[in-house]
Structure formats: C-alpha cells, structure tokens
Short mmCIF file of C-alpha atoms in Angstrom, two decimals:
data_model
loop_
_atom_site.label_atom_id
_atom_site.label_comp_id
_atom_site.label_asym_id
_atom_site.label_seq_id
_atom_site.Cartn_x
_atom_site.Cartn_y
_atom_site.Cartn_z
CA MET V 1 75.61 140.43 66.57
CA SER V 2 76.65 142.91 63.92
CA VAL V 3 80.03 144.62 64.19
CA GLU V 4 79.93 148.40 64.57
CA PHE V 5 82.92 150.69 65.16
CA GLY V 6 85.17 147.62 65.11
CA ILE V 7 83.54 146.26 68.30
CA HIS V 8 83.07 142.46 68.31
CA THR V 9 80.87 140.73 70.90
CA ILE V 10 82.25 137.36 72.03
CA ASP V 11 80.05 134.83 73.81
CA THR V 12 82.37 133.27 76.40
CA ALA V 13 79.91 130.36 76.92
CA PHE V 14 80.12 130.78 80.70
CA GLN V 15 77.16 128.91 82.25
CA ARG V 16 74.95 129.20 79.14
CA ASP V 17 74.81 130.86 75.74
CA HIS V 18 74.33 134.63 75.64
CA PHE V 19 74.99 135.05 79.35
CA ASP V 20 78.58 136.30 79.56
CA ALA V 21 80.26 138.51 76.94
CA ALA V 22 83.76 139.71 76.28
CA TYR V 23 84.54 142.34 73.67
CA LEU V 24 87.24 142.89 71.08
CA ILE V 25 87.88 146.37 69.74
CA ALA V 26 89.78 146.10 66.45
CA HIS V 27 91.27 149.37 65.20
CA GLU V 28 93.95 150.13 62.61
CA GLY V 29 95.40 146.63 62.81
CA ARG V 30 95.59 146.58 66.62
CA GLY V 31 93.25 145.06 69.19
CA ALA V 32 92.03 145.38 72.76
CA PHE V 33 89.94 142.87 74.66
CA ILE V 34 87.55 144.18 77.30
CA ASP V 35 86.80 141.49 79.88
CA CYS V 36 87.68 137.93 78.96
CA GLY V 37 85.48 135.47 80.83
CA THR V 38 87.16 132.37 82.23
CA SER V 39 90.14 130.39 80.97
CA HIS V 40 87.69 128.17 79.07
CA ALA V 41 86.93 131.16 76.83
CA VAL V 42 90.50 131.71 75.61
CA PRO V 43 90.03 129.78 72.32
CA ARG V 44 86.91 131.81 71.56
CA LEU V 45 88.71 135.11 72.10
CA LEU V 46 91.64 134.08 69.93
CA ALA V 47 89.25 132.88 67.21
CA CYS V 48 87.44 136.22 67.24
CA ALA V 49 90.74 138.06 66.87
CA ALA V 50 91.68 135.85 63.91
CA GLN V 51 88.29 136.50 62.27
CA ALA V 52 88.95 140.23 62.71
CA GLY V 53 92.27 139.81 60.89
CA LEU V 54 94.43 140.10 64.00
CA GLN V 55 97.27 137.89 65.17
CA PRO V 56 97.90 137.33 68.90
CA ALA V 57 100.85 139.75 68.68
CA ASP V 58 98.50 142.47 67.42
CA ILE V 59 96.60 142.67 70.73
CA ASP V 60 97.85 145.57 72.84
CA TRP V 61 95.47 145.50 75.80
CA LEU V 62 93.36 143.23 77.95
CA ILE V 63 91.16 145.56 80.00
CA VAL V 64 89.14 143.99 82.84
CA THR V 65 86.29 146.04 84.28
CA HIS V 66 86.68 144.25 87.62
CA VAL V 67 88.18 141.03 88.91
CA HIS V 68 85.09 138.86 89.46
CA LEU V 69 85.94 135.56 87.84
CA ASP V 70 83.25 135.65 85.13
CA HIS V 71 84.93 138.85 83.87
CA ALA V 72 88.62 138.31 84.58
CA GLY V 73 89.19 134.68 85.59
CA GLY V 74 90.85 133.85 82.28
CA ALA V 75 93.15 136.89 82.19
CA GLY V 76 96.37 135.07 83.05
CA ALA V 77 95.71 132.22 80.63
CA LEU V 78 94.79 134.63 77.83
CA LEU V 79 97.90 136.75 78.33
CA GLN V 80 100.05 133.65 77.91
CA GLU V 81 98.77 133.63 74.31
CA LEU V 82 99.21 137.39 73.70
CA PRO V 83 102.92 138.23 73.67
CA ASN V 84 102.57 142.04 73.53
CA ALA V 85 99.40 142.66 75.54
CA ARG V 86 99.26 144.23 78.97
CA LEU V 87 96.51 143.86 81.55
CA VAL V 88 94.68 147.04 82.56
CA VAL V 89 92.97 146.74 85.94
CA HIS V 90 91.57 148.84 88.79
CA PRO V 91 94.06 149.59 91.62
CA ARG V 92 92.00 147.51 94.06
CA GLY V 93 91.89 144.57 91.63
CA ALA V 94 95.52 144.48 90.56
CA PRO V 95 96.86 142.51 93.58
CA HIS V 96 94.29 139.76 92.93
CA MET V 97 95.38 139.41 89.31
CA ILE V 98 99.06 139.19 90.28
CA ASP V 99 98.34 136.73 93.09
CA PRO V 100 94.89 135.16 92.64
CA ALA V 101 95.13 132.91 95.71
CA ARG V 102 92.43 134.77 97.65
CA LEU V 103 90.12 134.86 94.63
CA ILE V 104 90.55 131.13 94.16
CA ALA V 105 90.08 130.34 97.85
CA GLY V 106 86.96 132.49 98.13
CA ALA V 107 85.31 131.05 95.06
CA THR V 108 86.28 127.48 95.98
CA ALA V 109 84.70 127.94 99.41
CA VAL V 110 81.43 128.91 97.70
CA TYR V 111 81.40 126.48 94.76
CA GLY V 112 83.69 123.58 95.69
CA GLU V 113 86.69 122.32 93.74
CA ALA V 114 84.72 120.33 91.14
CA GLU V 115 82.48 123.25 90.20
CA MET V 116 85.44 125.61 90.17
CA ALA V 117 87.18 123.42 87.61
CA ARG V 118 84.02 123.03 85.53
CA SER V 119 83.00 126.70 85.49
CA TYR V 120 86.26 128.60 85.76
CA GLY V 121 89.10 126.29 84.73
CA THR V 122 92.65 127.17 85.73
CA ILE V 123 93.23 130.66 87.15
CA VAL V 124 96.72 131.76 86.15
CA PRO V 125 98.62 134.64 87.83
CA VAL V 126 99.46 137.67 85.70
CA PRO V 127 103.13 138.74 85.84
CA GLU V 128 103.38 142.06 87.65
CA ALA V 129 105.46 143.55 84.85
CA ARG V 130 102.51 143.15 82.48
CA VAL V 131 99.99 144.90 84.75
CA VAL V 132 98.91 148.51 84.18
CA ILE V 133 97.05 149.97 87.16
CA ALA V 134 94.29 152.26 85.94
CA GLY V 135 93.07 154.83 88.44
CA ASP V 136 90.12 157.11 87.82
CA GLY V 137 90.64 158.98 84.55
CA HIS V 138 93.36 156.69 83.19
CA GLN V 139 93.55 157.04 79.41
CA LEU V 140 94.72 154.42 76.94
CA SER V 141 95.42 154.59 73.24
CA LEU V 142 94.58 151.78 70.84
CA ALA V 143 96.40 152.86 67.67
CA GLY V 144 95.24 156.40 68.40
CA ARG V 145 91.73 155.43 69.54
CA ALA V 146 91.08 156.91 72.99
CA LEU V 147 89.81 154.63 75.75
CA LEU V 148 89.12 156.14 79.17
CA CYS V 149 88.83 154.22 82.46
CA VAL V 150 86.43 155.76 84.99
CA ASP V 151 86.01 154.52 88.57
CA THR V 152 82.45 153.18 89.06
CA PRO V 153 81.90 151.57 92.48
CA GLY V 154 78.54 150.24 93.63
CA HIS V 155 78.67 146.72 92.26
CA ALA V 156 82.28 146.30 93.41
CA ARG V 157 84.89 148.70 94.74
CA HIS V 158 87.38 147.37 92.20
CA HIS V 159 85.21 148.28 89.21
CA PHE V 160 85.77 150.76 86.42
CA CYS V 161 83.93 151.33 83.16
CA VAL V 162 85.59 152.08 79.84
CA TRP V 163 84.54 155.01 77.62
CA ASP V 164 85.17 154.59 73.89
CA GLU V 165 85.11 158.03 72.30
CA THR V 166 84.89 156.60 68.77
CA SER V 167 81.55 154.85 69.34
CA ARG V 168 80.49 157.18 72.18
CA SER V 169 79.72 154.08 74.22
CA TRP V 170 80.58 152.62 77.60
CA PHE V 171 81.82 149.12 78.35
CA THR V 172 80.03 148.77 81.65
CA GLY V 173 80.97 145.40 83.19
CA ASP V 174 78.24 145.03 85.83
CA THR V 175 77.72 148.69 86.74
CA PHE V 176 74.89 149.18 84.24
CA GLY V 177 73.14 145.95 85.20
CA LEU V 178 72.11 142.82 83.32
CA SER V 179 70.07 142.65 80.13
CA TYR V 180 69.39 139.35 78.40
CA ARG V 181 68.07 139.17 74.88
CA GLU V 182 65.44 136.56 75.83
CA LEU V 183 63.67 139.30 77.82
CA ASP V 184 63.64 141.93 75.06
CA SER V 185 60.24 143.07 73.85
CA GLU V 186 58.88 145.58 71.36
CA ARG V 187 59.54 148.16 74.08
CA GLY V 188 63.27 147.40 73.82
CA PRO V 189 65.70 145.76 76.25
CA PHE V 190 64.74 144.72 79.79
CA ILE V 191 67.29 145.43 82.52
CA VAL V 192 67.99 144.37 86.13
CA PRO V 193 70.66 145.69 88.54
CA THR V 194 73.21 143.28 89.95
CA SER V 195 73.92 143.32 93.69
CA SER V 196 75.97 140.13 93.78
CA PRO V 197 78.36 139.64 96.75
CA VAL V 198 80.16 141.16 98.45
CA GLN V 199 80.50 144.90 97.81
CA PHE V 200 77.04 146.11 96.72
CA GLU V 201 76.63 149.75 97.78
CA PRO V 202 73.37 151.28 96.54
CA GLU V 203 74.25 154.95 96.88
CA ALA V 204 77.57 154.44 95.11
CA LEU V 205 75.83 152.49 92.35
CA HIS V 206 73.28 155.29 91.84
CA ALA V 207 76.15 157.77 91.57
CA SER V 208 78.10 155.58 89.13
CA ILE V 209 75.10 155.20 86.81
CA ASP V 210 74.58 158.96 86.88
CA ARG V 211 78.26 159.48 86.07
CA LEU V 212 78.01 157.23 83.02
CA MET V 213 75.00 159.16 81.78
CA THR V 214 76.76 162.54 81.89
CA ARG V 215 78.45 161.69 78.56
CA ALA V 216 75.11 161.09 76.81
CA PRO V 217 76.23 157.66 75.59
CA LYS V 218 74.84 156.19 72.38
CA ALA V 219 75.03 152.63 73.75
CA MET V 220 76.21 150.47 76.64
CA TYR V 221 78.16 147.24 76.15
CA LEU V 222 77.20 144.96 79.06
CA THR V 223 79.04 141.81 80.07
CA HIS V 224 75.63 140.23 80.72
CA TYR V 225 74.79 140.57 77.82
CA GLY V 226 75.65 142.57 74.76
CA ARG V 227 75.01 146.05 73.39
CA VAL V 228 71.94 147.98 74.53
CA GLN V 229 70.59 151.35 73.49
CA ASP V 230 67.67 153.44 74.84
CA VAL V 231 70.07 154.06 77.70
CA ALA V 232 68.21 156.94 79.38
CA ARG V 233 65.16 154.72 79.96
CA LEU V 234 67.35 151.86 81.15
CA ALA V 235 69.20 154.13 83.60
CA GLY V 236 65.83 155.17 85.05
CA ASP V 237 64.79 151.52 85.34
CA LEU V 238 68.01 150.70 87.18
CA HIS V 239 67.59 153.59 89.64
CA GLU V 240 64.01 152.50 90.40
CA GLN V 241 64.98 148.88 90.95
CA ILE V 242 67.99 149.65 93.15
CA ASP V 243 65.63 151.50 95.49
CA GLU V 244 63.05 148.70 95.29
CA MET V 245 65.71 146.09 96.07
CA VAL V 246 66.94 148.07 99.06
CA GLY V 247 63.34 148.33 100.25
CA ILE V 248 62.92 144.56 99.94
CA ALA V 249 66.15 143.97 101.86
CA ARG V 250 64.97 146.25 104.68
CA GLN V 251 61.56 144.59 104.74
CA TYR V 252 63.05 141.14 105.33
CA GLU V 253 66.12 142.21 107.29
CA LYS V 254 65.03 140.38 110.45
CA ALA V 255 63.15 137.48 108.87
CA ASP V 256 64.12 133.99 110.06
CA ASP V 257 64.17 132.78 106.45
CA ARG V 258 65.74 135.99 105.16
CA HIS V 259 67.57 134.56 102.15
CA ASP V 260 64.59 132.58 100.87
CA ALA V 261 62.30 135.55 101.45
CA LEU V 262 64.64 137.78 99.44
CA VAL V 263 64.81 135.27 96.58
CA SER V 264 61.02 135.10 96.45
CA ALA V 265 60.51 138.86 96.67
CA LEU V 266 63.17 139.66 94.07
CA GLY V 267 61.65 137.11 91.70
CA ALA V 268 58.24 138.71 92.16
CA LEU V 269 59.71 142.17 91.53
CA TYR V 270 61.40 141.19 88.28
CA VAL V 271 58.39 139.20 87.04
CA ALA V 272 56.10 142.15 87.67
CA ARG V 273 58.44 144.45 85.77
CA ALA V 274 58.76 141.90 82.94
CA ARG V 275 54.98 141.80 82.62
CA ARG V 276 54.84 145.61 82.37
CA HIS V 277 57.61 145.41 79.78
CA GLU V 278 55.51 142.91 77.80
CA CYS V 279 58.22 140.26 77.70
CA ALA V 280 57.19 137.28 75.60
CA LEU V 281 58.32 134.68 78.17
CA ASP V 282 55.83 133.54 80.79
CA ASP V 283 56.55 134.06 84.49
CA ALA V 284 58.38 130.73 84.79
CA GLY V 285 60.51 131.61 81.78
CA VAL V 286 61.49 134.97 83.25
CA LEU V 287 62.47 133.29 86.52
CA ARG V 288 64.45 130.65 84.63
CA VAL V 289 66.49 133.26 82.72
CA LEU V 290 67.15 135.27 85.90
CA ALA V 291 67.54 132.35 88.35
CA MET V 292 71.29 132.68 88.91
CA ASP V 293 71.10 136.47 89.17
CA ILE V 294 68.20 136.37 91.64
CA GLU V 295 70.19 134.02 93.87
CA LEU V 296 73.32 136.19 93.69
CA ASN V 297 71.36 139.41 94.20
CA ALA V 298 69.79 137.95 97.34
CA GLN V 299 73.21 136.93 98.64
CA GLY V 300 74.60 140.37 97.91
CA LEU V 301 71.73 142.12 99.68
CA VAL V 302 72.38 139.98 102.76
CA CYS V 303 76.06 141.00 102.65
CA TRP V 304 75.03 144.65 102.37
CA LEU V 305 72.63 144.37 105.31
CA GLU V 306 75.29 142.75 107.48
CA ARG V 307 77.91 145.33 106.52
CA ASP V 308 75.45 148.18 107.04
CA LYS V 309 74.60 146.84 110.49
CA ARG V 310 78.27 146.92 111.50
#
C-alpha cells in the first residue's frame, strides 16, 4: 500500500496475508506504532521502522486500540526492542498488559497450548512503569503531531480509537468493522461488523460508529484490513448489519443448534450483501475469506444473548 501522511501499513501475517494490520506513523524523525499483532510480528514492525528511516530508539509510542491478542499480543515483546517507547492502552486493558495471565489462560482454554504457540507466540508482560493509561479524550504528541484517544465500546469495553488530525483519519481497531481487499468491487470496499466474544454490545457499537463519524473523517485505518474511504456509506452498511445480526441472534435464540444456525444465517447474510456489492468472488470464495469472522461473530452473538438474558 502507498504511504500517505507518513502512515505505513504493516501486514503482521497473523493467520493469513492481508488479514491483520499494524500501523507505523513516522513524523519528524519519530515514530508511533498503532496495534502490533502478535510477538511473531515483531521483526516485521522493526523492519518497517528501518525502511521509514527510524531506529528502535526513535519510536515514542506503541498504542493498542484494545487488548485482544491479534491487536496487542506482541506488545511486551515489541517493547523489549524499543528502549524509549511507552505503551498507550485503555484503562480497562492496562491490567491485562501488565499481567497477561488471564488473557493467556482464556485464549489457551479456547485454542489449546499448541495453537497458542503457533498463532500468538510468547506473550510478554509490559512493565507498569512503561504503561500510559489513556482515558476518553487522552491526547498524545508525536513530535508535535496530535493523536487523540476516544473511548469506543461496542466491540469490547476496553477499546478506543485514535484520531490523527494530520490525516483527518481514525485508526479504528475493530470498532469500524472488517474490510478485506479480496471483497472490494467497483463499488468500493465491502465491510462487515465484528461481534467476536465476549463484549459485543450493539447499542454501544452503533453509538461508537456515530461518534467516529462526527469528525467527518477522510479515511479509516482498520486492523482487518487496511485503509478504507467512502466512510459514510460504510458506516451506513455497518449500522444496517448490526441490526440484521441482532435480528438473526434473536431469531435463533432458542434453537437447539443455535451456534450452527447462527453460522449458517450469518454466512447467508454476508453472501447476499456481497452479491449486491458485486464482489468478484463466488459465494464459496466469500465464505472462505470470512470463515474465521463468521465463526467468531456467531460465538460473540451467543455471548451477547446469554449476557442479555441475565
């Protein structure tokens, strides 16, 4: 991808190519990473910094939008290579970066030890002295370039997005959904919300998307995957699909095979929207690209139903 406003897109190679991105903002000889992927991605991030003319000591910030492992799992390992950088994290996420035991235990329970090692590598604690807790409205300076952290729950309660005034763009983590380049068409990017476990809250997500749009952004930088424009249309698509996904969850709330029914119905929803979007991939191709996200969205909807019931 081309570099605009000093923003470099880094493919972390998590799971597959062009699935999981981190970003480097290079400005006036200083750098900030936004999200970092897993510990396996550390060499890629350092290589990107070198290509941008930066040494490890030139990186001032590692900003993680939230502490899900595909966004922040490599934070501790990366900071070991960056002598002057500090970690910027949501107040709810900071304890898990300082002591990742619960993150590790939860993910290991889902994936098993072998898959944890393969996908995520070693998860290293971040020294508390290097952690900056960023509440709503926290402002950072990167060599005079203003970066603003704004609380955006809905995907996770420990999620913020980062506003870059210079590019008039948001770094959105998972709040502004998922958009893979394989599903682009002449109509532009195709987008899907993410409701992955365990803190999906539809009303909060609607509100967070609306909050992002109040700044009339020129672009969104998504972790999954890359820079997208035409953001007003995409925001409308996300709002529609959040409501459709909630409707699907309610429809199958009491089904004996609830999870499988949700997977099937979500797949049908996204395929139908891909057809209207005139995606070049056939139905099987769309489902292949979105397979992991469909599974996680179904799991997250089940978590939401169970929490809502309580």
